Short mmCIF file of C-alpha atoms in Angstrom, two decimals:
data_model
loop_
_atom_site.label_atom_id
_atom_site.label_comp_id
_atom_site.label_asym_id
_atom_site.label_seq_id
_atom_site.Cartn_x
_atom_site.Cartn_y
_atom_site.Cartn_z
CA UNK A 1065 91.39 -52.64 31.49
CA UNK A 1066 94.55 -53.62 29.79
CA UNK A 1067 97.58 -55.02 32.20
CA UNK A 1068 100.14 -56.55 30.12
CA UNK A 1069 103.55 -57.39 31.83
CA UNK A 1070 106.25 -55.75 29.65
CA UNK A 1071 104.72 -54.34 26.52
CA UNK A 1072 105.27 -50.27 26.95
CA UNK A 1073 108.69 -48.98 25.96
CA UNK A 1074 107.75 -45.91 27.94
CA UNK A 1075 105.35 -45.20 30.86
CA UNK A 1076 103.54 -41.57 31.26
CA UNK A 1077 102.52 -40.98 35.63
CA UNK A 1078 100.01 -38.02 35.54
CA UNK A 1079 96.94 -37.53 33.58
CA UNK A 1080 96.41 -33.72 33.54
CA UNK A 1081 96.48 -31.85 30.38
CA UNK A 1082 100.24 -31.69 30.15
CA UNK A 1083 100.63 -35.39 30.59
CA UNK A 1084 97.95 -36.97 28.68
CA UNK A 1085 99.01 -34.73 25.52
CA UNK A 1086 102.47 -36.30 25.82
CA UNK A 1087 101.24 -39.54 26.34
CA UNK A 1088 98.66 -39.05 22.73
CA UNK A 1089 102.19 -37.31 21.26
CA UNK A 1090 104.65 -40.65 22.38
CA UNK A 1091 101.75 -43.30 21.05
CA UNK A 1092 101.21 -41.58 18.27
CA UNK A 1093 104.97 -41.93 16.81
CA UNK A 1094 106.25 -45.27 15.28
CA UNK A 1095 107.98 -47.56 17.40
CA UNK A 1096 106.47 -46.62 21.17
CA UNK A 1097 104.12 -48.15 23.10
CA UNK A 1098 102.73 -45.98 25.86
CA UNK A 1099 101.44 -46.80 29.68
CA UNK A 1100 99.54 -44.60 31.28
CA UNK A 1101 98.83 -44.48 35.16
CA UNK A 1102 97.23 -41.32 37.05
CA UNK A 1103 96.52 -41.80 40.88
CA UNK A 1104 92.89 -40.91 40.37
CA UNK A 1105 91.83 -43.91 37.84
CA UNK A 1106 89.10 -41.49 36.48
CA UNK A 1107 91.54 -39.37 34.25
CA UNK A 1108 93.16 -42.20 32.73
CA UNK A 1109 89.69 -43.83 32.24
CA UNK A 1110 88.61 -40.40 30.16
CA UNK A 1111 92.09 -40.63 28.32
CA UNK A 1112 91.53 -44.07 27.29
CA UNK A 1113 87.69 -43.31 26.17
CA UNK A 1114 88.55 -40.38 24.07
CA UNK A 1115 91.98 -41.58 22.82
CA UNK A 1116 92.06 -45.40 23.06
CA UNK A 1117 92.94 -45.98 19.23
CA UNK A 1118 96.30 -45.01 20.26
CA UNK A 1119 97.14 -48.70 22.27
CA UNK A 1120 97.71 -47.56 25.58
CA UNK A 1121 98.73 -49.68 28.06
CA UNK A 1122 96.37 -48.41 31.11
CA UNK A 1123 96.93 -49.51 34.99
CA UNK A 1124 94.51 -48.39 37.50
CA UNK A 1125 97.55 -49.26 40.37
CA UNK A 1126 100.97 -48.22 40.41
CA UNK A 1127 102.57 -51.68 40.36
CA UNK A 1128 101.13 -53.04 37.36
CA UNK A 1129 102.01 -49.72 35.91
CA UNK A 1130 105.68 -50.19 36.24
CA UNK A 1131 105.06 -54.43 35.19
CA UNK A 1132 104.28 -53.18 32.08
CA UNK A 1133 106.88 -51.41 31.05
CA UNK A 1134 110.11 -53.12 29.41
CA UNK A 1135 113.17 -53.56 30.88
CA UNK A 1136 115.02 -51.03 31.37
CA UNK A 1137 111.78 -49.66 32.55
CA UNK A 1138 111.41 -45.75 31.60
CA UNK A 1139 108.55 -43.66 33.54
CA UNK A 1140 108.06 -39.92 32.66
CA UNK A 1141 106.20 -38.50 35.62
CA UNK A 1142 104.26 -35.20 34.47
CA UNK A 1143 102.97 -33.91 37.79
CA UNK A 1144 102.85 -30.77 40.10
CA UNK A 1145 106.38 -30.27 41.12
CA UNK A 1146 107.05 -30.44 44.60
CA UNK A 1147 105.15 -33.00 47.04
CA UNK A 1148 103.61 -34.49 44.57
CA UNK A 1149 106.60 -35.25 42.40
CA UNK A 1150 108.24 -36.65 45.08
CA UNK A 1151 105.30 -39.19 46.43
CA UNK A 1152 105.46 -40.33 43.06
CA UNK A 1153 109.47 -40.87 42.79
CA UNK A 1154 109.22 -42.90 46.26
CA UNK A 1155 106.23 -45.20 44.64
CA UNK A 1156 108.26 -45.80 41.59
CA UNK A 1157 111.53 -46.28 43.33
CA UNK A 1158 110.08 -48.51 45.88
CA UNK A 1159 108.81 -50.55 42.55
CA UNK A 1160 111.70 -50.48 39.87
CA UNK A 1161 115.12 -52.66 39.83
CA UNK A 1162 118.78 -51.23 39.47
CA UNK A 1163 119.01 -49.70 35.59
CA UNK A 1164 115.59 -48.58 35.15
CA UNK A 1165 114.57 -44.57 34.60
CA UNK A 1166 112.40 -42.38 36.12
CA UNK A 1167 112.35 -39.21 34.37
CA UNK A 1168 110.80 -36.04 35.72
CA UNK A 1169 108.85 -33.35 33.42
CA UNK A 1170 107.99 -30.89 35.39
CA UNK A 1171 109.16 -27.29 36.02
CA UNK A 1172 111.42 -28.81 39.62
CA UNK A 1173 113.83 -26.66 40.86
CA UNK A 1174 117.01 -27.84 39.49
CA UNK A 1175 118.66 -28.28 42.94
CA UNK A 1176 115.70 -30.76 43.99
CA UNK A 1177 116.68 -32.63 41.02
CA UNK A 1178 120.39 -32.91 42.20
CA UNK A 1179 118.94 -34.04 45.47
CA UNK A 1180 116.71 -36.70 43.75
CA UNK A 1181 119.35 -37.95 41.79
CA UNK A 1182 121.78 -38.43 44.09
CA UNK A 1183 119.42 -40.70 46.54
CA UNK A 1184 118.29 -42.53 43.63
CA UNK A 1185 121.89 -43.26 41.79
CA UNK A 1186 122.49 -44.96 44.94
CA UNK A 1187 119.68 -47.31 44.73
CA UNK A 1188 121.08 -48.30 41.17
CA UNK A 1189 118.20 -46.03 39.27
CA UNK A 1190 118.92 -43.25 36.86
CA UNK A 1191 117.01 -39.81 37.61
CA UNK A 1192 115.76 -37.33 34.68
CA UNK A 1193 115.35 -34.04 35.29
CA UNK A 1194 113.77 -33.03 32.03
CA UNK A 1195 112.80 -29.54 30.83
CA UNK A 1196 109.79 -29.61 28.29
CA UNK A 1197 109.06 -26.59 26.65
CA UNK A 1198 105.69 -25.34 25.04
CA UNK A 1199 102.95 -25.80 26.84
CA UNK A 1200 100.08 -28.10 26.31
CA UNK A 1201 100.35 -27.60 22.32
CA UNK A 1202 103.63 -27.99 22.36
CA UNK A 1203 103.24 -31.66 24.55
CA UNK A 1204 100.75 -32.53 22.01
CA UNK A 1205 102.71 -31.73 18.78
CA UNK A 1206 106.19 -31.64 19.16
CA UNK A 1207 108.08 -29.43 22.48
CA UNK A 1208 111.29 -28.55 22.97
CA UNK A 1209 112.98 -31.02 25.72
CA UNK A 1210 115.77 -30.60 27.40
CA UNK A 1211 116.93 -33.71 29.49
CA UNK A 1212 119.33 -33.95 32.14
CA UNK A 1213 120.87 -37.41 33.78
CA UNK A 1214 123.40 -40.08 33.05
CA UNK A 1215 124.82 -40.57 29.68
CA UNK A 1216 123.78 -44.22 30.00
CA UNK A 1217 119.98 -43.14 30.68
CA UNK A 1218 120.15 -41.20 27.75
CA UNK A 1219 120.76 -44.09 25.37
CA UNK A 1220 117.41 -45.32 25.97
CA UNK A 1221 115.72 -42.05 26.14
CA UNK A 1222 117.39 -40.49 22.98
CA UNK A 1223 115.54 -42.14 20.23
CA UNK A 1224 112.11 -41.97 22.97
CA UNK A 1225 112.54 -38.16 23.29
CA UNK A 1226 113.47 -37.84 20.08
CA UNK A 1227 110.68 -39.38 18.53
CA UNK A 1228 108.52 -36.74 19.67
CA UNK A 1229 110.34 -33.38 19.98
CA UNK A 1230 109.55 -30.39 17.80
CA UNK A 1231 111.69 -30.19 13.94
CA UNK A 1232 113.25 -27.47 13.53
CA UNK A 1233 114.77 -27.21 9.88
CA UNK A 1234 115.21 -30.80 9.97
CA UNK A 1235 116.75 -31.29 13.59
CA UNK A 1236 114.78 -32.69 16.20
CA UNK A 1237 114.61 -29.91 19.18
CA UNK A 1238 116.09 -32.35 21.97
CA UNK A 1239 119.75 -32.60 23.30
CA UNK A 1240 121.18 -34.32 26.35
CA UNK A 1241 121.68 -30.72 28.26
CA UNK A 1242 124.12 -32.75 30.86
CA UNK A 1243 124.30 -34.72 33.90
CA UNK A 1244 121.59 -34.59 37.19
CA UNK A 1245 120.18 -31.01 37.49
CA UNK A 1246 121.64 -29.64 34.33
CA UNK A 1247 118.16 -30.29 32.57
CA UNK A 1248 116.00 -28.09 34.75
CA UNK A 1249 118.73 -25.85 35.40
CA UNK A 1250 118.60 -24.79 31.84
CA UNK A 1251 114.78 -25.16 31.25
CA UNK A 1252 114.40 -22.74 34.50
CA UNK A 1253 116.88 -20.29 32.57
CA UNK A 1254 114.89 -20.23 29.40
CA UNK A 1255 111.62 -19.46 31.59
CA UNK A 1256 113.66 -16.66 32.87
CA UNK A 1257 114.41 -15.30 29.28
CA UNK A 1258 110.78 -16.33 28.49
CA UNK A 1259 109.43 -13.50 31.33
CA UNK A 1260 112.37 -10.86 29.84
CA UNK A 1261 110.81 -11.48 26.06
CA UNK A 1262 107.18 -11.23 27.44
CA UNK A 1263 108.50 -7.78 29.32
CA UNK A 1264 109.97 -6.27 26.42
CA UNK A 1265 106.90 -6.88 24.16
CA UNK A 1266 104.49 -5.25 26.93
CA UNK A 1267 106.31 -2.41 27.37
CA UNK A 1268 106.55 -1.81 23.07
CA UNK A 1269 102.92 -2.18 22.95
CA UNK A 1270 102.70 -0.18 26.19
CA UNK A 1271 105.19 2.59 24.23
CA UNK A 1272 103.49 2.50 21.04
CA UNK A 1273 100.46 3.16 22.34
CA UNK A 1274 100.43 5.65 25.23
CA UNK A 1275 103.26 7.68 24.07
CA UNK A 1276 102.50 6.89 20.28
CA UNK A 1277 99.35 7.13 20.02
CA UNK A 1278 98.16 4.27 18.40
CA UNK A 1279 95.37 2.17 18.56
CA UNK A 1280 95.05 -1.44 19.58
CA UNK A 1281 94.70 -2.81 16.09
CA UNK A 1282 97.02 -0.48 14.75
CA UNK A 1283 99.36 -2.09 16.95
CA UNK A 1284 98.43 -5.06 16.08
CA UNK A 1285 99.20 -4.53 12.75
CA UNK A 1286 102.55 -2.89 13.44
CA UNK A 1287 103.11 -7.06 15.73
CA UNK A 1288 102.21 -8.36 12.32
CA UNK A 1289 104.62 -6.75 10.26
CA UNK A 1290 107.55 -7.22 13.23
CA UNK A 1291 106.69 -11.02 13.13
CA UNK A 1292 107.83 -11.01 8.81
CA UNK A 1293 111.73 -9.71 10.11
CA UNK A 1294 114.06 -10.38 12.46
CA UNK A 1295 112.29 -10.15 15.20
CA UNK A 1296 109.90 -13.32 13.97
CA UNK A 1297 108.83 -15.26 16.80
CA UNK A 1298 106.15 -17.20 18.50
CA UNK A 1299 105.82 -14.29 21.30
CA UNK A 1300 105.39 -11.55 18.77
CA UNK A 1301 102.90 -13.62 16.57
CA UNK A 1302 100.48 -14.27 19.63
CA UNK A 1303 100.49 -10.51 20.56
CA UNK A 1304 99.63 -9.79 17.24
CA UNK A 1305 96.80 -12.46 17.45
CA UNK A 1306 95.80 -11.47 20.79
CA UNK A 1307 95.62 -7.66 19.97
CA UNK A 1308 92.84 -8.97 17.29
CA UNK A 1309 90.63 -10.27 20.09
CA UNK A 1310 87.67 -8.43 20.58
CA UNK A 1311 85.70 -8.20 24.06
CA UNK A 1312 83.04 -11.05 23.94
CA UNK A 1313 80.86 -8.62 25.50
CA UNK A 1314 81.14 -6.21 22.00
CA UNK A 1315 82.74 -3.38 24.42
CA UNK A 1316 86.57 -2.89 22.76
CA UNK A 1317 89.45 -4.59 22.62
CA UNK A 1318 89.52 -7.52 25.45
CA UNK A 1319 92.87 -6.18 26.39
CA UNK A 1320 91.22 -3.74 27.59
CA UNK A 1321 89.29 -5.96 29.93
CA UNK A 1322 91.87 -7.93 31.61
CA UNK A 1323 92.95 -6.82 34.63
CA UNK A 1324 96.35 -5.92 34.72
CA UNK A 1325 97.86 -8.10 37.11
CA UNK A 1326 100.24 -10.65 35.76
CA UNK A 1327 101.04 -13.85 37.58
CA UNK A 1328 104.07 -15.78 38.26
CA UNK A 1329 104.85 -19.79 38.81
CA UNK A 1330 107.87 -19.09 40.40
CA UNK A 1331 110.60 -20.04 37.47
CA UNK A 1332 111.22 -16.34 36.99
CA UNK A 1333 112.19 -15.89 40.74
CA UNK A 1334 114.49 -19.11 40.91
CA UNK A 1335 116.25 -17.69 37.46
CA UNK A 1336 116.69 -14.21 39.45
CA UNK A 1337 117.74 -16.09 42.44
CA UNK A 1338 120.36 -18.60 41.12
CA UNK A 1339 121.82 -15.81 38.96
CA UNK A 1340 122.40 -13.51 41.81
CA UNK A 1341 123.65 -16.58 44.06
CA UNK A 1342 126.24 -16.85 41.16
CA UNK A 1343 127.11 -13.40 40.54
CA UNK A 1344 125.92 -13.24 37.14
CA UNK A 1345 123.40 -9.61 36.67
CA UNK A 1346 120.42 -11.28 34.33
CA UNK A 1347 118.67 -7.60 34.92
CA UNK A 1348 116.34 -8.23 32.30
CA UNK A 1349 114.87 -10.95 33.92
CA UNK A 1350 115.15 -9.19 37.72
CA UNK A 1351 113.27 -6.21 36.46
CA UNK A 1352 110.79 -8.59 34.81
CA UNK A 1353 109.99 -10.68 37.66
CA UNK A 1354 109.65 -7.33 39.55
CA UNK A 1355 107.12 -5.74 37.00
CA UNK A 1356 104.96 -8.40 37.27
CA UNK A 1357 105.30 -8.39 41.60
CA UNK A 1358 104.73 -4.33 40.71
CA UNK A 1359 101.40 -5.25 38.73
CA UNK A 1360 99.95 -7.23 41.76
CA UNK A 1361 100.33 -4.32 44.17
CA UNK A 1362 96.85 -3.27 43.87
CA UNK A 1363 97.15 -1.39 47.18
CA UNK A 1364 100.14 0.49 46.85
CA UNK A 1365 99.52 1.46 42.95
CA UNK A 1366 96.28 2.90 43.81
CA UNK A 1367 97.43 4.78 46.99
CA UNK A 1368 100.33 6.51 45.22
CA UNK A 1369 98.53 7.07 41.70
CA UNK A 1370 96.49 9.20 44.77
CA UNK A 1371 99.56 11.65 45.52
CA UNK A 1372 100.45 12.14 41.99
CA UNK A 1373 98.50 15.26 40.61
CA UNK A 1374 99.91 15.74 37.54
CA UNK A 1375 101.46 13.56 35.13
CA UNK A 1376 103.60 14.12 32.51
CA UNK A 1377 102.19 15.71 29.27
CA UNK A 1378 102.36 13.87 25.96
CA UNK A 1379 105.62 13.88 24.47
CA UNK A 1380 105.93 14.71 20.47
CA UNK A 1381 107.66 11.50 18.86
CA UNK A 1382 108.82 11.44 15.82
CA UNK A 1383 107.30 9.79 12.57
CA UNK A 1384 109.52 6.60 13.01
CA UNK A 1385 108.67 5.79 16.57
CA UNK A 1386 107.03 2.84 15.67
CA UNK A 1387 110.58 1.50 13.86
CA UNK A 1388 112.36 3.14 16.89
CA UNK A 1389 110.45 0.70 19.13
CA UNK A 1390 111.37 -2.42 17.45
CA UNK A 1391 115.11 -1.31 16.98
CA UNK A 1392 114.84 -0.92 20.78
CA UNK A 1393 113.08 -4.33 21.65
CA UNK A 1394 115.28 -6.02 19.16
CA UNK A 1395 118.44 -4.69 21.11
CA UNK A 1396 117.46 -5.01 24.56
CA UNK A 1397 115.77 -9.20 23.74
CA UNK A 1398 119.69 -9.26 22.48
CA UNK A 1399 121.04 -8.34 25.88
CA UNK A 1400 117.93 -10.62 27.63
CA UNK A 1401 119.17 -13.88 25.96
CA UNK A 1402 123.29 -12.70 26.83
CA UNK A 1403 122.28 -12.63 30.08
CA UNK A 1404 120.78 -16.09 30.10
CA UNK A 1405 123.35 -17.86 28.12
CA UNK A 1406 125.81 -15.74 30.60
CA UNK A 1407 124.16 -17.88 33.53
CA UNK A 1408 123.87 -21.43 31.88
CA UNK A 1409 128.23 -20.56 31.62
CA UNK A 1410 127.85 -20.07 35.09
CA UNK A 1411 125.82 -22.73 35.98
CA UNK A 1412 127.86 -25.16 33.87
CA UNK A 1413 130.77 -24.28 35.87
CA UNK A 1414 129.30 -24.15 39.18
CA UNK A 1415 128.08 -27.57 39.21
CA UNK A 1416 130.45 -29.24 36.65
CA UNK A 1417 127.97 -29.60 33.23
CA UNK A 1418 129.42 -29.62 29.88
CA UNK A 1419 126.63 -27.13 28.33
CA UNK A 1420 127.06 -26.88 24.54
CA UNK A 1421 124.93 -23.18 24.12
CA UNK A 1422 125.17 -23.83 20.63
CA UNK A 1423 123.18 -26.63 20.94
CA UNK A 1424 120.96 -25.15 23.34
CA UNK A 1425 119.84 -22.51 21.13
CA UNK A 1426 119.08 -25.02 18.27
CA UNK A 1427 116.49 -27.24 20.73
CA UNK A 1428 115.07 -23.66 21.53
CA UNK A 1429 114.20 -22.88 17.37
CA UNK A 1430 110.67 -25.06 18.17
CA UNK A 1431 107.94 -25.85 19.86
CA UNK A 1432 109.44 -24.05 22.93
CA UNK A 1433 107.48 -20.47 23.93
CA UNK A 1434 110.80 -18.48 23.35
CA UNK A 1435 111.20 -19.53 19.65
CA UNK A 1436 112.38 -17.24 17.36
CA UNK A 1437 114.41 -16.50 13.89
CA UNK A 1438 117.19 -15.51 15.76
CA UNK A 1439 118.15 -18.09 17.60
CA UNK A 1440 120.34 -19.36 15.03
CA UNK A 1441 121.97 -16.23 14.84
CA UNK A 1442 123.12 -17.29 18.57
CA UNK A 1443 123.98 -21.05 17.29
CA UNK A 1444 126.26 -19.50 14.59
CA UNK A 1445 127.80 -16.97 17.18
CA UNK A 1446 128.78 -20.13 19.33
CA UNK A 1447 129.55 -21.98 16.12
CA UNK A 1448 132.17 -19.18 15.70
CA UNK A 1449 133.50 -19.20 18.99
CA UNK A 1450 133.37 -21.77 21.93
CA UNK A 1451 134.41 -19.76 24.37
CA UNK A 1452 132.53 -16.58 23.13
CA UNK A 1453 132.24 -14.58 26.99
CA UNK A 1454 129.11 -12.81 25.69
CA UNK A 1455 126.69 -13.03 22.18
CA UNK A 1456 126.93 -8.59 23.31
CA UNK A 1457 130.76 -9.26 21.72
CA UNK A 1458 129.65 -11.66 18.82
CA UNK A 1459 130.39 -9.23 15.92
CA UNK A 1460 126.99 -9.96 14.11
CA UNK A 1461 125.20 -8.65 17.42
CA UNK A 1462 127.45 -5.94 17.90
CA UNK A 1463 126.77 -4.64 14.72
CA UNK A 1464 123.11 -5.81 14.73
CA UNK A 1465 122.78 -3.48 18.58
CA UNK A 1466 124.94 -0.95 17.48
CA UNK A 1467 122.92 -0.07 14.79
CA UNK A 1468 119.98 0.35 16.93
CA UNK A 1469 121.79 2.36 19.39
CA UNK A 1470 120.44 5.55 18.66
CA UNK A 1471 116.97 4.45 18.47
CA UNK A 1472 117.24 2.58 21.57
CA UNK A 1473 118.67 5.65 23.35
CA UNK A 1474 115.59 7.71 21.86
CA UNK A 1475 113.01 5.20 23.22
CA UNK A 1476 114.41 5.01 27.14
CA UNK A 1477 114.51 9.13 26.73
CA UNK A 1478 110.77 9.34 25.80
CA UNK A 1479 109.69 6.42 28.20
CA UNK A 1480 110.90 8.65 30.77
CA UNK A 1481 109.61 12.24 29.89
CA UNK A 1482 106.18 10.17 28.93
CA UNK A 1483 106.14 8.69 32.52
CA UNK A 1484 105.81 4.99 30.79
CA UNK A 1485 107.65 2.52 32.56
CA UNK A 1486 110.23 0.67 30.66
CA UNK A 1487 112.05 -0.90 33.31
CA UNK A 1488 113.06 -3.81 30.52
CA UNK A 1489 114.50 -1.38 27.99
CA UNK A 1490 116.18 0.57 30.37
CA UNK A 1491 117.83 -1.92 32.39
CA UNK A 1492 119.02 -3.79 29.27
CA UNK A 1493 120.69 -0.41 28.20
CA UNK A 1494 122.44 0.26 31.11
CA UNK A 1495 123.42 -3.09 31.42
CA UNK A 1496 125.21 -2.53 27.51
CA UNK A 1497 126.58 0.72 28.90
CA UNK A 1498 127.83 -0.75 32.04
CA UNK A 1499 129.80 -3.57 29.90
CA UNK A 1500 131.06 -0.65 27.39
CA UNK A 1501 132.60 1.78 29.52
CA UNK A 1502 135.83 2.83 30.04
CA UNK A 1503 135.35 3.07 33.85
CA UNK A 1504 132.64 2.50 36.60
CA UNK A 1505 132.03 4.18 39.45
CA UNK A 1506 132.49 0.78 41.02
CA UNK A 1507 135.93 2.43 42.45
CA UNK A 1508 134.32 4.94 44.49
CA UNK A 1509 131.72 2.03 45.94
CA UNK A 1510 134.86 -0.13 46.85
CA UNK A 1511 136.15 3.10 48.39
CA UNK A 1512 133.43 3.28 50.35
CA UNK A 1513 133.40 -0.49 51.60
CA UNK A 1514 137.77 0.03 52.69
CA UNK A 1515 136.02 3.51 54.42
CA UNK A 1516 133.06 1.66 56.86
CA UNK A 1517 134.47 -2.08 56.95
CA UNK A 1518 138.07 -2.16 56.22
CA UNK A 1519 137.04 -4.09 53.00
CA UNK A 1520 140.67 -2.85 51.30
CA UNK A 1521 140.90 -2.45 47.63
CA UNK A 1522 143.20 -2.97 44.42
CA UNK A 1523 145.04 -0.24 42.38
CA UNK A 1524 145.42 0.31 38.75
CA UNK A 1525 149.05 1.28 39.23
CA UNK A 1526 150.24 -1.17 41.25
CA UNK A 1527 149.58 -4.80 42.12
CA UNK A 1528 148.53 -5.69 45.93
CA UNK A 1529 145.84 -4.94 48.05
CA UNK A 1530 145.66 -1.78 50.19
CA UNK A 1531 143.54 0.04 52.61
CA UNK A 1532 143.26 3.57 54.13
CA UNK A 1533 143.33 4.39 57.70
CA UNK A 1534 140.14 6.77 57.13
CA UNK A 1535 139.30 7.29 60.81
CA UNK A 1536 143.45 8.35 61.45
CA UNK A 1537 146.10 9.62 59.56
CA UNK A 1538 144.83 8.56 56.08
CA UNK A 1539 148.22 6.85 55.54
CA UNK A 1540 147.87 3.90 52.52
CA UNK A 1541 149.01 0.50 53.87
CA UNK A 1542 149.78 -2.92 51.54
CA UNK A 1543 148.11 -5.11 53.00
CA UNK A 1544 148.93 -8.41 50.90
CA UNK A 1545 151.33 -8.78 47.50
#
């Protein structure tokens, strides 16, 4: 074992897959010298056997951990958020002087963060809530990172996090997001897009081939030749790939196999949760996270499939469903990643971050499971305008969704007369048709709220606020200028 008192520029606390690939990815770039520590000494022990020409710094306890990092002392903790994030914070907090980092790389809940760094500013120590993007590849090769904390923490971890971020035409995919929990605020956001994107695609493939009529690999193909346009991304390419996978058994496509119940590690939810807390409709991701909550009702799916005796009969399409399909998933990911950029404004707001979305968008182009080709097409839209209220009134997505209007339109209809669900599609176009019209029926629900609870209302005439006497004389009153 190696224990040297202040060698590592940067410290790595958890040993599991995610954190021993970003330990291999931070020793492997010039300049950094890496520490490693993992409670149970056995996973740093089979780090160090199969990886040890890297020159880590390995600790079996805690304390010489943190004695071997430099001053200002920078620990990346890359465990199971919750509990165990926050045994770990105490130990290192307990250990570390005034100025040194502790940076968290888990999937927290942004408002934990705020919490944590809060009680820890106090003690003199900077806090990290850091998003990392891109799973166990992505650790290993270059994610996308999105760090929260002080601007004084940051000029230590800059060139660190930068070192080992994904390039993404020539820009490292890292950017100081903003203060305390403005890291995993944002990283829980792109999660929530990430569930919207994964919707979308399921219910094209789902389209294409109960309602189309084609056959696994001919979808696959049809994935293939999406992934060469504008709708290029790291989502469509794995379908594609996936779709190519063949049972091990020899018995069909192994999509086939799976069972289809999808799971959930709770990002979704919090993205749903937080938007609604801030009034902000992300119905993409809602009807996302419910999809997958409607997969895992085994129970209820089979009793009702029980009731239903006949389904719908096949519908005729016509010959350019397949292109009506992508116009539709192209137009309704648009109105997915609105929504989520709606609630990072939000957020920013709520809890006082200066968010650049621009920037955002360009640390999303790599190694994060939402890239795609047209996330600079958001970057230029915020290049264009600041202040833009929605990418839905950028005029290169206007055009872009107005052009697949009519195919969109076509898709929802068939969805529904085929008896597919496309919960993702169809929310996304009402949500586009609630934002383009004229008028909402919003006036008669507000009607209804001054009717049961005296909730009054405002005029389009007139300024003030009013209310009926429903239950009398129906007389009109002003109730406030």
């Amino acid at each position: 074992m190696s224990n040297k008192t202040g060698t590592a520029n940067i410290g790595v606390v958890g040993m599991a897959v995610m954190g021993s690939n970003l330990a291999r990815n931070l020793a492997s770039r010039e300049g950094n010298t890496v520490a490693v520590y993992n409670r149970t000494y056995a996973k740093t022990q089979k780090l160090i056997a199969q990886h040890g020409d890297l020159g880590f710094v390995e600790s079996e306890k805690i304390e010489d951990f943190v004695d071997s990092l430099t001053k200002p002392r920078t620990a990346i903790i890359m465990v199971q958020a919750g509990a165990g994030t926050d045994a770990v914070i105490e130990e290192l907090a307990g250990l570390m002087e005034p100025g040194d980092i502790i940076v968290d790389g888990g999937n927290s809940n942004f408002q934990d963060t705020i919490t944590r760094e809060k009680a820890l500013r106090e003690k003199g120590l900077h806090f990290v809530g850091t998003g990392i993007s891109g799973g166990e590849e992505g650790a290993l090769h270059g994610p996308s990172i999105m760090p929260g904390g002080s601007d004084e923490s940051w000029e230590t971890l800059g060139p660190i996090l930068r070192s080992i971020a994904a390039v993404a035409e020539g820009e490292p995919c890292v950017t100081h997001v903003g203060h305390d929990g403005a890291g995993h605020f944002v990283k829980m956001v792109h999660n929530g897009i990430e569930y919207a994107d994964m919707q979308l695609i399921a219910e094209s493939y789902d389209l294409l081939r109960r309602a189309g009529g084609l056959s696994v690999p001919q979808i696959a193909e049809v994935f293939k030749t999406w992934n060469e346009g504008d709708l290029e991304s790291y989502l469509i390419e794995i379908t594609a790939d996936i779709l190519t996978q063949q049972d091990p058994d020899g018995d069909g496509p192994l999509v086939d196999k799976i069972l289809d119940h999808a799971g959930s590690k709770g990002t979704g939810v919090w993205t749903a949760q937080n938007a609604v807390g801030l009034g902000i409709p992300v119905s993409g991701i809602g009807e996302a996270v419910f999809a997958r909550a409607v997969s895992d009702k085994g129970e209820q799916r089979d009793a009702v499939r029980k009731t239903i005796t006949q389904r719908p009969e096949k519908v005729s399409v016509p010959d350019s469903f397949a292109d009506d399909v992508r116009a539709a998933l192209y137009s309704s990911k648009v109105v997915a990643y609105a929504q989520g950029f709606d609630l990072i404004s939000a957020g920013a707001a709520q809890y006082d971050w200066d968010i650049d979305r621009g920037a955002i968008a360009k640390i999303w182009r790599g190694g994060c499971i939402i890239r795609a080709r047209f996330l600079n097409r958001i970057t230029q839209a915020y290049d264009r305008d600041p202040q833009l209220v929605s990418l839905l009134a950028d005029s290169y997505f206007a055009d872009a969704v107005a052009q697949g209007q009519a195919a969109w339109r076509r898709i929802v209809g068939i969805a529904a007369a085929s008896g597919v669900p496309a919960p993702g599609f169809s929310s996304a176009l009402a949500y586009y048709d609630a934002l383009g019209s004229e008028r909402l029926p919003a006036s008669l629900i507000q009607a209804q709220r001054d009717y049961f609870g005296a909730h009054t209302y405002q005029r389009t005439d007139k300024p003030g606020t009013f209310h009926v006497d429903w239950s009398g004389d129906r007389s009109e009153t002003k109730v406030k200028d």
